[in-house]
XYZ file of C-alpha atoms in Angstrom:
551
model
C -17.266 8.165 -14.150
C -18.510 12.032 -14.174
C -21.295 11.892 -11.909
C -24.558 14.601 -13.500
C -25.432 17.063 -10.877
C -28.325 18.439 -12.902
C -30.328 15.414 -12.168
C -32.505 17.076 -9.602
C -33.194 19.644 -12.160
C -34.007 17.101 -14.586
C -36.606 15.336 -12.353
C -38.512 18.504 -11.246
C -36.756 18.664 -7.864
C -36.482 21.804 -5.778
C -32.467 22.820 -6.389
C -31.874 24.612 -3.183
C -31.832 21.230 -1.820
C -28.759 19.853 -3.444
C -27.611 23.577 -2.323
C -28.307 23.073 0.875
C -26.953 19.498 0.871
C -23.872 20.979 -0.352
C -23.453 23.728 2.322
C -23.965 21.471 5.001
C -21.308 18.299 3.435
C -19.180 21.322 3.501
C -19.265 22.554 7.232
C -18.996 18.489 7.519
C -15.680 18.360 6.060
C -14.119 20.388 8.357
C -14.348 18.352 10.983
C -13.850 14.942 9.030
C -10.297 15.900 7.134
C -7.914 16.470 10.163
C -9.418 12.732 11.170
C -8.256 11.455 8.415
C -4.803 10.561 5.819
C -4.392 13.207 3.219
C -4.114 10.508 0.631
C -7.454 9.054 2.339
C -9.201 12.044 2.512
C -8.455 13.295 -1.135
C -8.591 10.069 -2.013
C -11.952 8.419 -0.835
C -13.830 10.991 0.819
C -13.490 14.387 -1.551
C -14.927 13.117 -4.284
C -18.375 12.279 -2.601
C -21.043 14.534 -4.188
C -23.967 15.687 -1.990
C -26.782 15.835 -3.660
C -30.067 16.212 -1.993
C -31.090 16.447 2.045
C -34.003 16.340 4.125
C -35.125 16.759 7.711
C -33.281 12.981 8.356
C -30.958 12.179 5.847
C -27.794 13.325 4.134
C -27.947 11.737 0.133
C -24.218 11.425 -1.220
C -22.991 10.231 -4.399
C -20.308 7.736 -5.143
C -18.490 6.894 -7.951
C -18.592 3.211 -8.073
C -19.432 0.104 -6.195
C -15.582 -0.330 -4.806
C -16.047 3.376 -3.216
C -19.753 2.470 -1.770
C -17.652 -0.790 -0.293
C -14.828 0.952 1.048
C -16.796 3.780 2.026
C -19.023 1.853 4.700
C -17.158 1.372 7.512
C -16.701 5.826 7.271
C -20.344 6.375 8.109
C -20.301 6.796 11.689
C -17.795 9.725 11.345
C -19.884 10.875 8.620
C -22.591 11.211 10.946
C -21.134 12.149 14.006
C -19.679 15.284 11.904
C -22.879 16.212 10.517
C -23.942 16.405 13.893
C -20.873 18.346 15.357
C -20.721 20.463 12.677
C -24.736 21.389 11.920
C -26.265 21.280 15.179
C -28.646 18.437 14.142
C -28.425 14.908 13.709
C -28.634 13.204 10.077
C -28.164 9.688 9.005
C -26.145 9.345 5.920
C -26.803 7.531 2.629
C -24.615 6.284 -0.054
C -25.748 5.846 -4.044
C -23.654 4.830 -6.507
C -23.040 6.561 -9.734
C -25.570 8.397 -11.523
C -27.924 5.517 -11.682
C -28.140 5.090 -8.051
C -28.874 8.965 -7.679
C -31.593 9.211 -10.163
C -33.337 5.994 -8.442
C -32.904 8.047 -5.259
C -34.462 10.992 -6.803
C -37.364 9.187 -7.745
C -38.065 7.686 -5.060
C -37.751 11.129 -2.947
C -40.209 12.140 -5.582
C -42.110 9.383 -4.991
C -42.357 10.120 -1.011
C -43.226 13.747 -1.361
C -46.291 12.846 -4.094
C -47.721 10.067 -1.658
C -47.277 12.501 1.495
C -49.555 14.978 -0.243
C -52.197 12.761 -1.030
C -51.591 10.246 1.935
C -50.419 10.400 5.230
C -48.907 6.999 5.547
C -46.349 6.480 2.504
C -44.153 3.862 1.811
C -40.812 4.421 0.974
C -38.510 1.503 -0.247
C -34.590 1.684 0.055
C -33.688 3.397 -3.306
C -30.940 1.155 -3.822
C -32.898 -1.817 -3.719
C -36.095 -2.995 -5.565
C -39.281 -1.969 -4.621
C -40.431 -4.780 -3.441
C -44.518 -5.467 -3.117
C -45.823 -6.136 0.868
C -48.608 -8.467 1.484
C -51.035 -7.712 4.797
C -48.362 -8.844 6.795
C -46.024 -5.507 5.940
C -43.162 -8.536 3.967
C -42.127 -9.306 0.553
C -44.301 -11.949 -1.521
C -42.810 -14.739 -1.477
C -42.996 -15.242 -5.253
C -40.583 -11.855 -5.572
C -38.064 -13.222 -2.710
C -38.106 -16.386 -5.280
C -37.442 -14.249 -8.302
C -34.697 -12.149 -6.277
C -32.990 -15.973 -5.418
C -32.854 -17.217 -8.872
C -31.302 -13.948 -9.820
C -28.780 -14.542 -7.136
C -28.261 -17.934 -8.506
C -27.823 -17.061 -12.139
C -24.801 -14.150 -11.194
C -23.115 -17.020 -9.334
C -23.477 -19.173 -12.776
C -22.105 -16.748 -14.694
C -19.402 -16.528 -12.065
C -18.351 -19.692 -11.425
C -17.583 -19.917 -15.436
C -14.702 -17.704 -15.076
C -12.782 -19.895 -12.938
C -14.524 -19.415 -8.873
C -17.261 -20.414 -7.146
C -19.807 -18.249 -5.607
C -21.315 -19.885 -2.612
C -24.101 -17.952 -1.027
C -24.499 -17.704 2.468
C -28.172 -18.391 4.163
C -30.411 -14.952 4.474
C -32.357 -13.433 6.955
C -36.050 -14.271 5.694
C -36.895 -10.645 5.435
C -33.481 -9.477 3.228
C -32.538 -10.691 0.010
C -28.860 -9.449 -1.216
C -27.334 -9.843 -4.565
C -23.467 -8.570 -4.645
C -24.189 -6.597 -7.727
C -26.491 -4.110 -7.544
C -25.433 -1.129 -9.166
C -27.111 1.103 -6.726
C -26.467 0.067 -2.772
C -27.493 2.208 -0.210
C -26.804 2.567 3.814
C -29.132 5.059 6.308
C -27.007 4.582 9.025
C -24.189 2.367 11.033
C -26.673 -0.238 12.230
C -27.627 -1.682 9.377
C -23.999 -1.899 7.398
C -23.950 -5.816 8.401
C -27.105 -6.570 6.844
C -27.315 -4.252 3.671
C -23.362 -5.230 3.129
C -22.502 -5.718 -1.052
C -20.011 -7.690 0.367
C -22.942 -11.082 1.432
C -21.488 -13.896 -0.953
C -18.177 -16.387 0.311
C -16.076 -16.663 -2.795
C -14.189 -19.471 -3.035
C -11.337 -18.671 -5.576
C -9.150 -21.640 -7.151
C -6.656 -23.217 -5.281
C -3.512 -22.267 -7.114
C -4.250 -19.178 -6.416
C -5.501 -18.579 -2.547
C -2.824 -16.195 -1.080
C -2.684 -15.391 2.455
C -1.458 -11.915 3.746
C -0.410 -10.323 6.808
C -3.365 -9.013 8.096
C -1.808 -6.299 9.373
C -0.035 -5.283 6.755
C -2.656 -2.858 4.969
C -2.751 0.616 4.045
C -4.408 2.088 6.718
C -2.060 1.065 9.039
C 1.273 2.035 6.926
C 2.614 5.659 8.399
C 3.313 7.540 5.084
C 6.082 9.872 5.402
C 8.897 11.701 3.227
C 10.683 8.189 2.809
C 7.945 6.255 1.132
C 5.589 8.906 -0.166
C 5.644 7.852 -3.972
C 5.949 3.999 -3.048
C 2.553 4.152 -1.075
C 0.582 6.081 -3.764
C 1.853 3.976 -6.835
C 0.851 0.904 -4.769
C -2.545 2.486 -3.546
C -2.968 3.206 -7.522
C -2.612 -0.128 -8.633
C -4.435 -1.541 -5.564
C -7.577 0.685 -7.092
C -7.319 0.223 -10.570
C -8.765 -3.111 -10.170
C -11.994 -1.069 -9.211
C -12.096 1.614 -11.421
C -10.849 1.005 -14.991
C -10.349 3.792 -16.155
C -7.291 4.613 -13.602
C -3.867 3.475 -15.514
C -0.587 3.545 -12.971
C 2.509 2.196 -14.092
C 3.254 -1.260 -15.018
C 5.778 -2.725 -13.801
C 6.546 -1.252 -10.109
C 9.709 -1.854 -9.046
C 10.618 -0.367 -5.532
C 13.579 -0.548 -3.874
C 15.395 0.112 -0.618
C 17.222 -1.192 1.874
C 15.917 -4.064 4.543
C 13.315 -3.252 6.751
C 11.467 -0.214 5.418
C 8.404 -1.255 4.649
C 8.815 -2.639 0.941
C 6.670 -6.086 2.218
C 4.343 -3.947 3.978
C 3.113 -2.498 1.315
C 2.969 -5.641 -1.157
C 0.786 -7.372 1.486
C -1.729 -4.386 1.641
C -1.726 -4.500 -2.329
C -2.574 -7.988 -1.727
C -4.953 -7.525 0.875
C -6.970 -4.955 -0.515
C -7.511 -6.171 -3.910
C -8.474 -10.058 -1.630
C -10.947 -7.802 0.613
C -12.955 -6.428 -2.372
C -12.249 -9.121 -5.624
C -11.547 -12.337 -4.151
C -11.466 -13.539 -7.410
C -8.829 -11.916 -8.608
C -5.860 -14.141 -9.350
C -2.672 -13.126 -7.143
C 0.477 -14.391 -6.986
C 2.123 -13.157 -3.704
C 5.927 -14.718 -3.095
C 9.460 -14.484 -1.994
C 11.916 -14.794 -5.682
C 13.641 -17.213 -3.293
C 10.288 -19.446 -3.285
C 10.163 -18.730 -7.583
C 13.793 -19.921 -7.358
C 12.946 -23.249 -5.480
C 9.812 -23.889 -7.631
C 11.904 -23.424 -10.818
C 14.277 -26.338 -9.785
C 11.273 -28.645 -8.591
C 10.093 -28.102 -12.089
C 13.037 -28.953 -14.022
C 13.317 -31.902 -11.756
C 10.033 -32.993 -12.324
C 9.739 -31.868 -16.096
C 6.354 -30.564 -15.829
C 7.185 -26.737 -17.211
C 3.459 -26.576 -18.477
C 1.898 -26.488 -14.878
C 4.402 -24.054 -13.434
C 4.259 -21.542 -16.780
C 0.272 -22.068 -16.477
C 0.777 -20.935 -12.759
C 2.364 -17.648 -13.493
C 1.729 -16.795 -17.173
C -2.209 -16.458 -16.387
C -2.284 -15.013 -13.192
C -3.791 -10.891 -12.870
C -1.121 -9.448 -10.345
C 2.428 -10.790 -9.638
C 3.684 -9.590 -6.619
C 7.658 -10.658 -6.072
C 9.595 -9.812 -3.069
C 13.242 -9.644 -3.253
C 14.301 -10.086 -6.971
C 17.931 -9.445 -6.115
C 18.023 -13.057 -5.706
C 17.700 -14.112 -8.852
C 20.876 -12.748 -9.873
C 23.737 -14.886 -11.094
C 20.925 -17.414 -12.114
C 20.794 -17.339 -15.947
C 18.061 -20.079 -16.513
C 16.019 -18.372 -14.086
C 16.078 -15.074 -15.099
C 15.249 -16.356 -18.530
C 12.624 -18.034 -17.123
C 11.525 -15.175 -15.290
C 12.272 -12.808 -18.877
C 9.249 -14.597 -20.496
C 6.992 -14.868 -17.218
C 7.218 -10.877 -17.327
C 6.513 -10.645 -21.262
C 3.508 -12.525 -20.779
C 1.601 -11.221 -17.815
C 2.798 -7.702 -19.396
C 1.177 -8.439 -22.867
C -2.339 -9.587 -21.073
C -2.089 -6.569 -18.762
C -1.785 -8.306 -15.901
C -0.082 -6.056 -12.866
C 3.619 -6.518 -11.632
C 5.433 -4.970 -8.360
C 8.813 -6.087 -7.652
C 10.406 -5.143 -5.027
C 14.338 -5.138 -4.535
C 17.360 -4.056 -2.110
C 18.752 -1.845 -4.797
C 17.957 -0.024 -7.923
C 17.912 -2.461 -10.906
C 21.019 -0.901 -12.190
C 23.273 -1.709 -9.690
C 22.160 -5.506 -10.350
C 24.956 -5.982 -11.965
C 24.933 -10.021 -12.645
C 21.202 -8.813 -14.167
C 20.432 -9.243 -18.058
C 20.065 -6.172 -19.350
C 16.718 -6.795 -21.183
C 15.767 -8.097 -17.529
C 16.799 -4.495 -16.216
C 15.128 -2.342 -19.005
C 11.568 -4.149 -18.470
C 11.954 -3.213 -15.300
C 12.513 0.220 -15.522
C 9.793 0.215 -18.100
C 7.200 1.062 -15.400
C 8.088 3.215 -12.112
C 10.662 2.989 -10.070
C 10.256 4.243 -6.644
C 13.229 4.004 -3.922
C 12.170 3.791 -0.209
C 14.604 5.872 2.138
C 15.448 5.255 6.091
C 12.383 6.932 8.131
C 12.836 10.902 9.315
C 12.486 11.410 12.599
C 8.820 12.674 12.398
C 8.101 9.571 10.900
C 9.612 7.389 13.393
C 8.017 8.865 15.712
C 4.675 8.643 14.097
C 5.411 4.816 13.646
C 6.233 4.399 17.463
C 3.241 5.603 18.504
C 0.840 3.986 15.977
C 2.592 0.471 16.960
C 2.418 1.531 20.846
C -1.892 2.611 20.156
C -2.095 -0.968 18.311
C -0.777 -2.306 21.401
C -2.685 -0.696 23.811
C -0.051 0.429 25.697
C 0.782 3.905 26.918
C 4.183 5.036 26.523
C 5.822 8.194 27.823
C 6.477 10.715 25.209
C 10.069 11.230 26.240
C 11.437 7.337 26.074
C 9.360 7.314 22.376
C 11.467 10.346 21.805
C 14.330 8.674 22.717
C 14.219 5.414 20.704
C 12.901 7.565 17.493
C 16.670 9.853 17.527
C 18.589 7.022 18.904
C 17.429 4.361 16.002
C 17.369 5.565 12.384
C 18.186 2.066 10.704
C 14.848 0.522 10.229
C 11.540 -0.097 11.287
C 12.708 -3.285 12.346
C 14.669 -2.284 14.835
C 12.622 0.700 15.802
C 9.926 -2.046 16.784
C 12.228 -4.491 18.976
C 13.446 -1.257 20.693
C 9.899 -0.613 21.596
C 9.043 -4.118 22.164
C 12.128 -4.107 24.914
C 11.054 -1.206 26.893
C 7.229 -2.887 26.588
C 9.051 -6.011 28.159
C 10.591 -4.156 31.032
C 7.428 -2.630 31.562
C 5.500 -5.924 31.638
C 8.205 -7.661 34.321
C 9.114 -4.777 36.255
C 5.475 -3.247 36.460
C 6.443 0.441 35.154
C 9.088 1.853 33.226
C 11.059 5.387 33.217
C 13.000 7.145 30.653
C 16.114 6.179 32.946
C 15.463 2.335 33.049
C 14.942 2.493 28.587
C 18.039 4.173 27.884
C 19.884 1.059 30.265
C 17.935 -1.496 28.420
C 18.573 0.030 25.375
C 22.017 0.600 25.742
C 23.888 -2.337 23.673
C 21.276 -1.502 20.793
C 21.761 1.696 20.537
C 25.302 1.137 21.012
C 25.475 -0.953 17.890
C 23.337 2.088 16.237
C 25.558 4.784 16.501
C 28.644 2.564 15.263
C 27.212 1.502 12.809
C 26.207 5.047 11.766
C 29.412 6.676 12.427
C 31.854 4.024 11.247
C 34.173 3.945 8.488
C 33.651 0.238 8.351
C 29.691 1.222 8.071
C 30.393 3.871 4.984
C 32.028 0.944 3.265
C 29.269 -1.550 3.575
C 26.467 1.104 2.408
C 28.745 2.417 -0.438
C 29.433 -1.405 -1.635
C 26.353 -2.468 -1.517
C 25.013 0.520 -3.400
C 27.539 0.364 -6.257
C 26.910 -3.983 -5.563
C 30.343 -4.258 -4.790
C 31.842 -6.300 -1.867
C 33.154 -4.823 1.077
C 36.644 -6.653 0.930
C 36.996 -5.394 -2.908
C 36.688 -1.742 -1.682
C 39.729 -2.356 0.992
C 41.612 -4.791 -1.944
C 44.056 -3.099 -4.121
C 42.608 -3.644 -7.186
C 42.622 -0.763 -9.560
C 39.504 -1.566 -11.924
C 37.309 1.490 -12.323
C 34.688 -0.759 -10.996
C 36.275 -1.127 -7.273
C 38.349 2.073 -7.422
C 35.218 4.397 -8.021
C 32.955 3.124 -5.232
C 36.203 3.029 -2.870
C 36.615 7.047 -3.492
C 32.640 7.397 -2.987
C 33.392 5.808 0.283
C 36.754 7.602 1.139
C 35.191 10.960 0.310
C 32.009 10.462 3.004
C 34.592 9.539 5.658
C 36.444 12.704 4.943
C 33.036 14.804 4.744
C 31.125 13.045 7.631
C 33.349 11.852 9.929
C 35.998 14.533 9.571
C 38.827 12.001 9.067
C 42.384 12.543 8.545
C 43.801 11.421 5.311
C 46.496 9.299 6.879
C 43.667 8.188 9.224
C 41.308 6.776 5.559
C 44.671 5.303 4.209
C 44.698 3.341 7.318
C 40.831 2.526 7.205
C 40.959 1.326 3.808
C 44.417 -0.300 3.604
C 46.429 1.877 1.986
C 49.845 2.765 2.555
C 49.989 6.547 0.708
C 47.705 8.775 2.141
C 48.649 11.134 -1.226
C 46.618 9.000 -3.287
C 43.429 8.889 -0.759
C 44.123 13.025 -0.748
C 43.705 13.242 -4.490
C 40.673 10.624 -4.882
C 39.000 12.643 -2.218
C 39.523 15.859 -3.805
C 38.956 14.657 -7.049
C 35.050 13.220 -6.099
C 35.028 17.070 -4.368
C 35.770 18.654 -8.192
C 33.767 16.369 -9.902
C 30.598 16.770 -7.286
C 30.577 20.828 -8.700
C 29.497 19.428 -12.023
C 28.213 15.680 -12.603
C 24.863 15.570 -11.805
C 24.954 11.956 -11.510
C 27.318 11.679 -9.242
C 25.231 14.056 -6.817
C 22.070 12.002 -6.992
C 23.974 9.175 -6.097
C 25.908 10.601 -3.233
C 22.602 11.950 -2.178
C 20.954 8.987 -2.403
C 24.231 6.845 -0.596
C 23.951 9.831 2.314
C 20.018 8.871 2.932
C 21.127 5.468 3.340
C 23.699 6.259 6.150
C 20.794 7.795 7.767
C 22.053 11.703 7.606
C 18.344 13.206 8.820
């Protein structure tokens, strides 16, 4: 939606004040982007259009009701900047879409044509009717009863597509609908009471999902790693808000264990829940899809479990690498994906490895896959540990010297997993012992770390990230078997112990069971010549290098 900025011209207003408005949004801004997430900022908060300002409020513009919603719980910083930044104090309010500023406008109108004829005027909240007042200064009683059967009629219409809307009791001097095309808010205290958000919606059973609620987007520390996963899932997460937005369809994204993959399908989950309870989601493990499947073909009742998740309006799947080897299942799942694909219905998948290293996968299982986007999510930099140390040690209230949440960040490059129990035993110390040192973590994290760094520097390590990359097993890569299948992933793996580790020859024969070290010489040399060329082979050795955690 292109929200008009000549409307001020068009309804005889002075222009200087959406000027004016602008210039001081501007000095505003300043002090509200280094508060704030890039993606939030550019996101949410840039696209507000100032419009119009007087001696107590701030007007901005939003683009829809989902950005008025989300938008809410910002106002105190709003206001708190204005102040900071403009050496007086303004309350800010929100209007949606070009509607909700020309009703604004109006009414301003309105206000300034009273004041010059009257000095008591009567201003209503432009995003909400104007409604008639008795003696008493309150809404007849015969308009609050027109504004209820309204009410009732949207939850009517509602409860036809499948939900219920069940209204909570009102406060006899408010009357909310949840959608008005034009809310407004003048300042933090009343965001409970003017909230959109006033109706309990009580979606159908088959499809109440419940999410980590602490897995959501504003809590996920965005870094190098996971840039592209976040945004693609922060895409789709909006698009059920604002139509016109089309990401990709499917999302498949991929890493290994531990990086944040069901993090981020939980805040997909939770933010669509938060704002359209009534959207149909179907949040599982594949392992769960798996189980159901079998239940069903025990049962015989196909209809019910195809009716489950051929009509639902977001699929979210964790770990599809279990389906694999399963060929009534993956058909299964072949025409579960046609069919919430053809009714435009979103899908995110998520998965240890890229779909074409499922190799027990049907084909037409891996090409709908990569129909959409695929986005891989690496190991954490250091930065971003870092960052995620400190966020989890604020959630918890705790203070944490600097140097031992250095020291867990370079020690532990694995996962977040780990990076959290690390942090979680030097809390524990802390807790029993009544302090804690930089000395007394590195002792306590001593074994894990220990584990860490072989793990990292192993040649038994190389092989398990190269096997399961190329979805090989381990004991295939130290066999003897000489199909291109096993003998190309064992030279990936020789090569990285000669480049990383530094490793004799003789000493990879040994490593990887081989009695000539001639031939480990010439498979290592020959990855070497073909690395100078093969631009495939470089992406993957890149990609097999961020998984051993090279930073």
């Amino acid at each position: 939606m292109e929200l008009n900025m000549n409307l001020s011209g068009n309804l005889n207003l002075d222009n200087e004040q959406a000027a004016l408005a602008g210039s001081i949004w501007h000095n505003a801004l300043k002090i509200i982007q280094p508060q704030l997430a890039k993606m939030l900022f550019v996101t949410w908060v840039e696209p507000l259009v100032p419009f119009y300002v007087d001696e107590n409020y701030l007007y901005l513009a939003v683009q829809d009701n989902f950005s008025y919603r989300y938008l809410l719980k910002y106002v105190n910083l709003f206001e708190e900047a204005l102040a900071a930044s403009n050496s007086f104090k303004l309350q800010v309010k929100l209007f949606v879409g070009n509607e909700g500023m020309q009703q604004a406008l109006a009414s301003i109108k309105a206000s300034t044509f009273n004041n010059s004829t009257d000095n008591q005027s009567q201003v209503s909240d432009p995003g909400q009717p104007n409604l008639p007042l008795d003696s008493n200064n309150t809404a007849r009683k015969d308009t609050q009863k027109t504004a209820i059967n309204n009410t009732t009629e949207t939850s009517t219409a509602e409860s036809a597509g499948g939900y219920v809307t069940v209204e909570r009791p009102s406060s006899p001097t408010s009357t909310k609908t949840t959608t008005a095309p034009t809310q407004t808010i003048s300042s933090a205290n009343q965001t409970t009471n003017s909230s959109p958000l006033a109706a309990e919606i009580v979606v159908n059973p088959l499809y109440q999902q419940h999410f980590r609620r602490d897995y959501r987007f504003d809590n996920f520390i965005v870094g190098p790693n996971n840039t592209m996963a976040h945004a693609a899932c922060l895409a789709i997460a909006n698009s059920y808000f604002n139509p016109g937005q089309k990401p990709y369809n499917p999302l498949f994204l991929y890493g290994g264990s531990g990086l944040g993959k069901t993090h981020l399908l939980n805040a997909v989950g939770n933010m669509v829940m938060q704002h359209r309870p009534n959207t149909k989601i179907l949040y599982l493990q594949t392992e769960e899809f798996v189980n159901e499947f079998i239940a069903t073909i025990r049962k015989q009742n196909y209809n019910v479990f195809r009716n489950k998740y051929r009509n639902c309006d977001l699929l979210l799947i964790d770990d599809i690498q279990f389906i694999e080897g399963k060929e009534q299942m993956q058909e299964e799942f072949f025409y579960t994906f046609n069919a919430l694909y053809e009714n435009n219905s979103y899908i995110i998948i998520t998965c240890d490895k890229h779909p074409r290293y499922l190799v027990t996968l049907e084909d037409r299982l891996k090409t709908r896959f990569l129909s959409g986007l695929a986005c891989d999510i690496n190991p954490p930099t250091y930065e971003t540990r870092m960052a995620i140390l400190q966020a989890r040690a604020q959630s918890l209230q705790e203070n944490i010297d600097p140097d031992i949440i250095s020291y867990i960040a370079k020690n532990i490059s694995l996962n977040i997993r780990e990076l959290e129990g690390a942090l979680n035993s030097v809390l524990a110390i802390k807790h029993l012992s009544g302090y804690i040192n930089l000395a007394l973590a590195q002792k306590a994290l001593e074994p894990v770390i220990k584990r860490n760094m072989e793990k990292t520097v192993s040649p038994d390590f190389i092989a398990d990230v190269v096997a399961n990359y190329y979805n090989v097993s381990k004991a295939q890569l130290y066999s003897r078997c000489k199909e291109s299948k096993f003998t190309y992933p064992r030279h990936i793996a020789m090569y990285f112990c000669r480049e990383l580790l530094d490793m004799t020859y003789a000493d990879i024969s040994q490593a990887f069971n081989r009695s000539d070290h001639t031939t480990t010489r010439n498979a290592c040399l020959k990855i070497a010549k073909s690395l100078s060329s093969d631009l495939q082979l470089q992406k993957e050795l890149a990609n097999i290098q961020k998984s051993l955690h090279e930073q």
